[in-house]
Each structure stands twice: as structure tokens, then as C-alpha cells.
mmCIF file of C-alpha atoms in Angstrom:
data_model
loop_
_atom_site.group_PDB
_atom_site.id
_atom_site.type_symbol
_atom_site.label_atom_id
_atom_site.label_comp_id
_atom_site.label_asym_id
_atom_site.label_seq_id
_atom_site.Cartn_x
_atom_site.Cartn_y
_atom_site.Cartn_z
ATOM 1 C CA MET C 1 -16.471 2.180 -1.281
ATOM 2 C CA ASP C 2 -15.382 5.921 -0.315
ATOM 3 C CA ASN C 3 -12.796 5.237 1.339
ATOM 4 C CA ILE C 4 -11.621 3.368 -0.975
ATOM 5 C CA ARG C 5 -12.115 5.421 -4.088
ATOM 6 C CA LYS C 6 -9.554 7.930 -2.053
ATOM 7 C CA MET C 7 -6.894 4.827 -0.729
ATOM 8 C CA PHE C 8 -6.630 4.291 -5.305
ATOM 9 C CA ASP C 9 -7.090 7.553 -6.096
ATOM 10 C CA PRO C 10 -5.061 9.306 -3.073
ATOM 11 C CA GLN C 11 -4.311 12.914 -3.459
ATOM 12 C CA THR C 12 -2.389 12.602 -0.048
ATOM 13 C CA VAL C 13 -0.047 9.343 0.642
ATOM 14 C CA ALA C 14 2.291 8.509 3.065
ATOM 15 C CA LEU C 15 5.404 6.295 3.250
ATOM 16 C CA ILE C 16 5.382 4.422 6.135
ATOM 17 C CA GLY C 17 9.692 2.670 5.987
ATOM 18 C CA ALA C 18 11.192 4.908 4.116
ATOM 19 C CA SER C 19 14.422 3.926 3.547
ATOM 20 C CA GLU C 20 17.600 4.685 1.285
ATOM 21 C CA ARG C 21 18.691 1.312 1.688
ATOM 22 C CA GLU C 22 19.588 0.181 -1.983
ATOM 23 C CA GLY C 23 17.195 -3.117 -2.850
ATOM 24 C CA SER C 24 14.767 -2.920 0.482
ATOM 25 C CA PRO C 25 11.164 -1.640 0.084
ATOM 26 C CA GLY C 26 11.231 0.801 1.413
ATOM 27 C CA ARG C 27 13.387 2.301 -1.060
ATOM 28 C CA ALA C 28 11.650 0.948 -4.298
ATOM 29 C CA ILE C 29 8.205 2.660 -3.109
ATOM 30 C CA ILE C 30 10.458 5.774 -2.511
ATOM 31 C CA GLU C 31 10.970 5.553 -6.007
ATOM 32 C CA ASN C 32 7.640 4.988 -7.822
ATOM 33 C CA LEU C 33 6.287 7.547 -5.329
ATOM 34 C CA LEU C 34 8.175 10.032 -6.027
ATOM 35 C CA ALA C 35 7.102 9.262 -9.954
ATOM 36 C CA CYS C 36 3.397 9.304 -9.597
ATOM 37 C CA ARG C 37 2.123 12.784 -10.986
ATOM 38 C CA ASP C 38 -0.759 15.609 -8.845
ATOM 39 C CA ARG C 39 -0.142 14.113 -5.291
ATOM 40 C CA LYS C 40 1.930 14.844 -2.111
ATOM 41 C CA ILE C 41 3.989 12.288 -1.041
ATOM 42 C CA TYR C 42 5.366 12.260 2.434
ATOM 43 C CA PHE C 43 8.083 9.784 4.120
ATOM 44 C CA VAL C 44 7.648 8.546 7.761
ATOM 45 C CA ASN C 45 10.680 7.271 9.581
ATOM 46 C CA PRO C 46 11.521 8.226 13.379
ATOM 47 C CA ASN C 47 14.868 7.002 12.249
ATOM 48 C CA ARG C 48 15.751 9.613 9.613
ATOM 49 C CA LYS C 49 15.144 12.855 9.164
ATOM 50 C CA THR C 50 15.305 12.831 5.800
ATOM 51 C CA VAL C 51 15.445 10.159 2.791
ATOM 52 C CA LEU C 52 17.075 11.213 -0.715
ATOM 53 C CA ASN C 53 16.979 14.556 0.026
ATOM 54 C CA GLN C 54 12.887 14.123 1.083
ATOM 55 C CA ASN C 55 12.023 15.742 4.599
ATOM 56 C CA CYS C 56 10.980 12.613 6.805
ATOM 57 C CA HIS C 57 8.449 12.800 9.379
ATOM 58 C CA ALA C 58 8.722 10.860 12.787
ATOM 59 C CA SER C 59 5.268 9.412 12.988
ATOM 60 C CA ILE C 60 1.909 9.670 10.920
ATOM 61 C CA ALA C 61 1.227 11.826 13.616
ATOM 62 C CA GLU C 62 3.683 14.421 12.284
ATOM 63 C CA VAL C 63 2.920 14.292 8.969
ATOM 64 C CA PRO C 64 0.884 17.880 8.597
ATOM 65 C CA GLU C 65 -2.515 17.389 7.101
ATOM 66 C CA HIS C 66 -5.131 14.437 6.235
ATOM 67 C CA ILE C 67 -3.609 11.344 4.046
ATOM 68 C CA ASP C 68 -5.972 9.348 2.218
ATOM 69 C CA LEU C 69 -3.714 6.525 1.809
ATOM 70 C CA ALA C 70 -0.652 5.120 3.724
ATOM 71 C CA VAL C 71 1.923 2.327 2.878
ATOM 72 C CA ILE C 72 3.227 -0.215 5.605
ATOM 73 C CA ALA C 73 6.410 -1.606 4.564
ATOM 74 C CA THR C 74 8.415 -2.585 8.276
ATOM 75 C CA PRO C 75 8.591 -5.332 9.445
ATOM 76 C CA ALA C 76 5.787 -7.713 10.555
ATOM 77 C CA ASN C 77 6.242 -6.993 14.753
ATOM 78 C CA THR C 78 5.619 -3.014 14.307
ATOM 79 C CA VAL C 79 2.323 -3.716 11.531
ATOM 80 C CA PRO C 80 -0.273 -2.949 14.657
ATOM 81 C CA ARG C 81 0.972 -0.185 16.381
ATOM 82 C CA LEU C 82 1.499 1.703 13.155
ATOM 83 C CA VAL C 83 -2.219 0.573 11.869
ATOM 84 C CA GLU C 84 -3.189 2.074 15.882
ATOM 85 C CA ALA C 85 -1.219 5.566 14.937
ATOM 86 C CA CYS C 86 -2.997 5.276 11.273
ATOM 87 C CA GLY C 87 -6.625 5.142 12.396
ATOM 88 C CA GLN C 88 -5.533 7.637 15.296
ATOM 89 C CA ALA C 89 -4.739 10.438 12.657
ATOM 90 C CA GLY C 90 -7.630 9.838 10.838
ATOM 91 C CA VAL C 91 -6.176 7.842 7.349
ATOM 92 C CA ASP C 92 -9.116 7.007 5.730
ATOM 93 C CA GLY C 93 -7.161 3.013 4.302
ATOM 94 C CA VAL C 94 -4.232 1.703 4.165
ATOM 95 C CA ILE C 95 -1.984 -0.970 1.849
ATOM 96 C CA ILE C 96 0.355 -3.230 4.206
ATOM 97 C CA ILE C 97 3.431 -4.509 2.128
ATOM 98 C CA SER C 98 5.136 -6.121 5.086
ATOM 99 C CA GLU C 99 5.774 -10.116 5.532
ATOM 100 C CA GLY C 100 5.442 -12.282 8.049
ATOM 101 C CA PHE C 101 1.880 -12.832 9.261
ATOM 102 C CA ARG C 102 -0.173 -16.296 9.512
ATOM 103 C CA GLU C 103 2.075 -17.188 6.283
ATOM 104 C CA THR C 104 4.613 -17.970 8.612
ATOM 105 C CA GLY C 105 2.725 -19.538 11.604
ATOM 106 C CA GLU C 106 1.102 -18.950 14.606
ATOM 107 C CA GLU C 107 2.893 -15.431 15.860
ATOM 108 C CA GLY C 108 1.918 -14.254 12.432
ATOM 109 C CA ARG C 109 -1.239 -15.147 12.758
ATOM 110 C CA LYS C 110 -2.194 -13.512 15.722
ATOM 111 C CA LEU C 111 0.066 -10.116 14.820
ATOM 112 C CA GLU C 112 -3.147 -10.454 11.382
ATOM 113 C CA GLU C 113 -5.723 -10.648 14.631
ATOM 114 C CA GLU C 114 -4.657 -7.558 16.314
ATOM 115 C CA ILE C 115 -4.234 -5.594 12.959
ATOM 116 C CA VAL C 116 -8.578 -6.977 12.264
ATOM 117 C CA ARG C 117 -9.073 -5.414 16.295
ATOM 118 C CA ILE C 118 -7.846 -2.469 15.188
ATOM 119 C CA ARG C 119 -8.988 -1.996 11.815
ATOM 120 C CA ARG C 120 -12.540 -3.163 12.796
ATOM 121 C CA LYS C 121 -12.219 -0.001 16.099
ATOM 122 C CA TYR C 122 -11.144 2.819 13.550
ATOM 123 C CA ARG C 123 -13.244 1.354 10.588
ATOM 124 C CA ILE C 124 -10.023 2.224 8.587
ATOM 125 C CA ARG C 125 -9.348 -0.119 5.312
ATOM 126 C CA ILE C 126 -6.309 -2.670 4.609
ATOM 127 C CA LEU C 127 -4.880 -3.986 1.633
ATOM 128 C CA GLY C 128 -2.819 -6.790 2.597
ATOM 129 C CA PRO C 129 -0.654 -7.612 4.697
ATOM 130 C CA ASN C 130 2.104 -9.231 2.153
ATOM 131 C CA CYS C 131 0.312 -7.462 -0.805
ATOM 132 C CA MET C 132 2.509 -5.711 -3.614
ATOM 133 C CA GLY C 133 0.801 -3.168 -3.343
ATOM 134 C CA ILE C 134 -1.602 -1.430 -6.132
ATOM 135 C CA ILE C 135 -0.677 0.248 -9.219
ATOM 136 C CA ARG C 136 -3.146 2.410 -11.704
ATOM 137 C CA PRO C 137 -0.853 3.222 -15.143
ATOM 138 C CA ASN C 138 -3.844 5.447 -16.484
ATOM 139 C CA ALA C 139 -4.345 7.676 -13.426
ATOM 140 C CA GLY C 140 -0.388 7.716 -12.838
ATOM 141 C CA PHE C 141 -0.043 5.725 -9.691
ATOM 142 C CA CYS C 142 1.747 3.431 -7.965
ATOM 143 C CA ALA C 143 2.455 2.336 -4.326
ATOM 144 C CA THR C 144 4.283 -1.057 -4.864
ATOM 145 C CA HIS C 145 7.597 -2.314 -4.155
ATOM 146 C CA LEU C 146 8.204 -3.697 -7.705
ATOM 147 C CA SER C 147 10.497 -1.691 -10.980
ATOM 148 C CA GLY C 148 8.631 -0.790 -13.651
ATOM 149 C CA VAL C 149 5.504 0.714 -14.464
ATOM 150 C CA PRO C 150 2.807 -0.815 -17.222
ATOM 151 C CA ASP C 151 1.663 0.965 -19.866
ATOM 152 C CA ALA C 152 -1.208 2.569 -19.359
ATOM 153 C CA GLY C 153 -4.611 0.120 -21.024
ATOM 154 C CA LYS C 154 -7.840 -1.704 -20.341
ATOM 155 C CA VAL C 155 -6.951 -4.441 -18.445
ATOM 156 C CA ALA C 156 -7.587 -5.149 -14.759
ATOM 157 C CA LEU C 157 -5.598 -7.501 -12.891
ATOM 158 C CA LEU C 158 -6.462 -8.980 -9.871
ATOM 159 C CA THR C 159 -4.947 -11.446 -7.535
ATOM 160 C CA GLN C 160 -4.078 -13.011 -4.228
ATOM 161 C CA SER C 161 -1.199 -14.593 -5.064
ATOM 162 C CA ASN C 162 2.192 -11.528 -4.865
ATOM 163 C CA ALA C 163 4.303 -14.927 -7.454
ATOM 164 C CA PHE C 164 1.514 -14.861 -9.751
ATOM 165 C CA GLY C 165 0.924 -11.195 -9.821
ATOM 166 C CA LYS C 166 4.822 -10.431 -9.956
ATOM 167 C CA ALA C 167 4.938 -12.661 -12.854
ATOM 168 C CA LEU C 168 2.555 -11.106 -15.056
ATOM 169 C CA PHE C 169 3.918 -7.505 -14.192
ATOM 170 C CA ASP C 170 7.182 -8.637 -15.914
ATOM 171 C CA TRP C 171 5.138 -10.450 -18.861
ATOM 172 C CA GLY C 172 2.345 -6.746 -18.697
ATOM 173 C CA LEU C 173 6.515 -5.114 -19.157
ATOM 174 C CA LYS C 174 8.589 -7.189 -21.193
ATOM 175 C CA THR C 175 5.433 -7.365 -23.949
ATOM 176 C CA HIS C 176 3.645 -3.993 -23.349
ATOM 177 C CA ILE C 177 0.216 -5.669 -22.447
ATOM 178 C CA GLY C 178 -0.992 -2.341 -20.830
ATOM 179 C CA PHE C 179 -3.104 -1.800 -17.588
ATOM 180 C CA SER C 180 -5.766 -0.277 -16.124
ATOM 181 C CA MET C 181 -5.062 -1.191 -12.632
ATOM 182 C CA LEU C 182 -3.040 -4.455 -11.014
ATOM 183 C CA ALA C 183 -3.396 -5.362 -7.260
ATOM 184 C CA SER C 184 -2.592 -7.684 -5.243
ATOM 185 C CA LEU C 185 -4.790 -9.022 -1.990
ATOM 186 C CA GLY C 186 -1.963 -10.852 -0.398
ATOM 187 C CA SER C 187 -3.681 -12.547 2.815
ATOM 188 C CA ALA C 188 -6.999 -9.796 2.374
ATOM 189 C CA ILE C 189 -7.680 -9.180 5.916
ATOM 190 C CA ASP C 190 -10.230 -6.893 5.254
ATOM 191 C CA ILE C 191 -10.277 -5.704 1.302
ATOM 192 C CA ASP C 192 -10.792 -8.782 -1.184
ATOM 193 C CA PHE C 193 -12.108 -9.402 -4.859
ATOM 194 C CA GLY C 194 -15.228 -8.656 -4.190
ATOM 195 C CA ASP C 195 -14.392 -4.940 -2.896
ATOM 196 C CA LEU C 196 -12.190 -4.547 -5.966
ATOM 197 C CA ILE C 197 -14.410 -6.101 -8.404
ATOM 198 C CA ASP C 198 -17.201 -3.079 -7.188
ATOM 199 C CA TYR C 199 -14.608 -0.588 -7.221
ATOM 200 C CA LEU C 200 -13.348 -1.274 -10.665
ATOM 201 C CA GLY C 201 -17.199 -1.263 -12.292
ATOM 202 C CA ASN C 202 -17.844 2.095 -10.995
ATOM 203 C CA ASP C 203 -14.339 3.205 -11.959
#
């Protein structure tokens, strides 16, 4: 549970797959993370020195301090080795935004199995893959590729379906419904509804 607490209220965050390309998940997540308050944000992309005028590291190993949460938004076939790198770097938790896993067939299922093996090796906590990420308006923290942040409130929304979560997210923005947290499980290869309910019960 300690690792989950660090994931959902991180002091240090690294985005792996940071991008300047308009419309890409990496660009949207950057904009949301830069709006977070009182947190150190690092960007990782081996193909860039800077992203949106922010310094960019070639790998998670080059980030100069311990990372509580890494957010991965890269092609599915790159994710296992990136999770391995996070484990080697001692990262507490990972959110995998990337899609292209068991929902796409056998090859995607094998990628998930490899990620699970790596997770167990390093005891790293994982939300996803193929998830929207998390938003905690009360805490000023937004690690998602969705645009906009709902009002702060007392309702927590937990969903496995990205489509359902996106619909309620958009509804909340339009009608100014306040949320304490929005979280999407995606494939839920590690963190599940029970973990999130335990976390919220002690929040």
C-alpha cells in the first residue's frame, strides 16, 4: 500500500514518451503534469534533448533523483523493457497509458505476461496498461492524456472501461461535478478495484 500512496501522491514524476507532437498522448500528459503543483516533473525520450523547452533525459536511469511514479506512453512493444528499466531504477509505481496489449490478441497478451513477470521481479506496482491514468483534483495532480481537470469534490470514480470513464469525465467537466479522484484500471494486470478502494478508505 505504501507504493500505491506514493504513486497517487507523488513528489517526483517521470513521463516516458514525452512528445511535442500535437494530439499525441505524450504531449497531452506533459501539459497536465506541468500544471501539477508542488511536484518535480521529469521527461524521458532518447530522441530529444528538450521537450516544450523542458530538459529531456535519454532514459529513466539518467533522472537525477528517486522517482515515485513513472508514466509510460510509448508503443506497446517498447513497454516491457521500459518497465524493466523502471524496476532497476527503483521506481515505486508505473502507470501504463499505452494500448496494444491483450485487447489486440495473442501478441499483446504475451507483452502483458512479460510485464507481469518484470513487475514481480522488482515488486513494482502498475496501473494499466491501456488506462487513462489518474486525476486527483483535490491534490492538484493530473497524470492522464485527457484534456481538462474536473472540479475538486468528494466523489471518487473508479472504472475499468476507458470509454465509460471518458464519458463521465466529460460530463463532470460540463456540469461542474466535483471529483476527489478519477482512476482507470485498463487491463488491471496489478492494481485492481480492491487496491483502489483500500487506498481511498484511508485517504
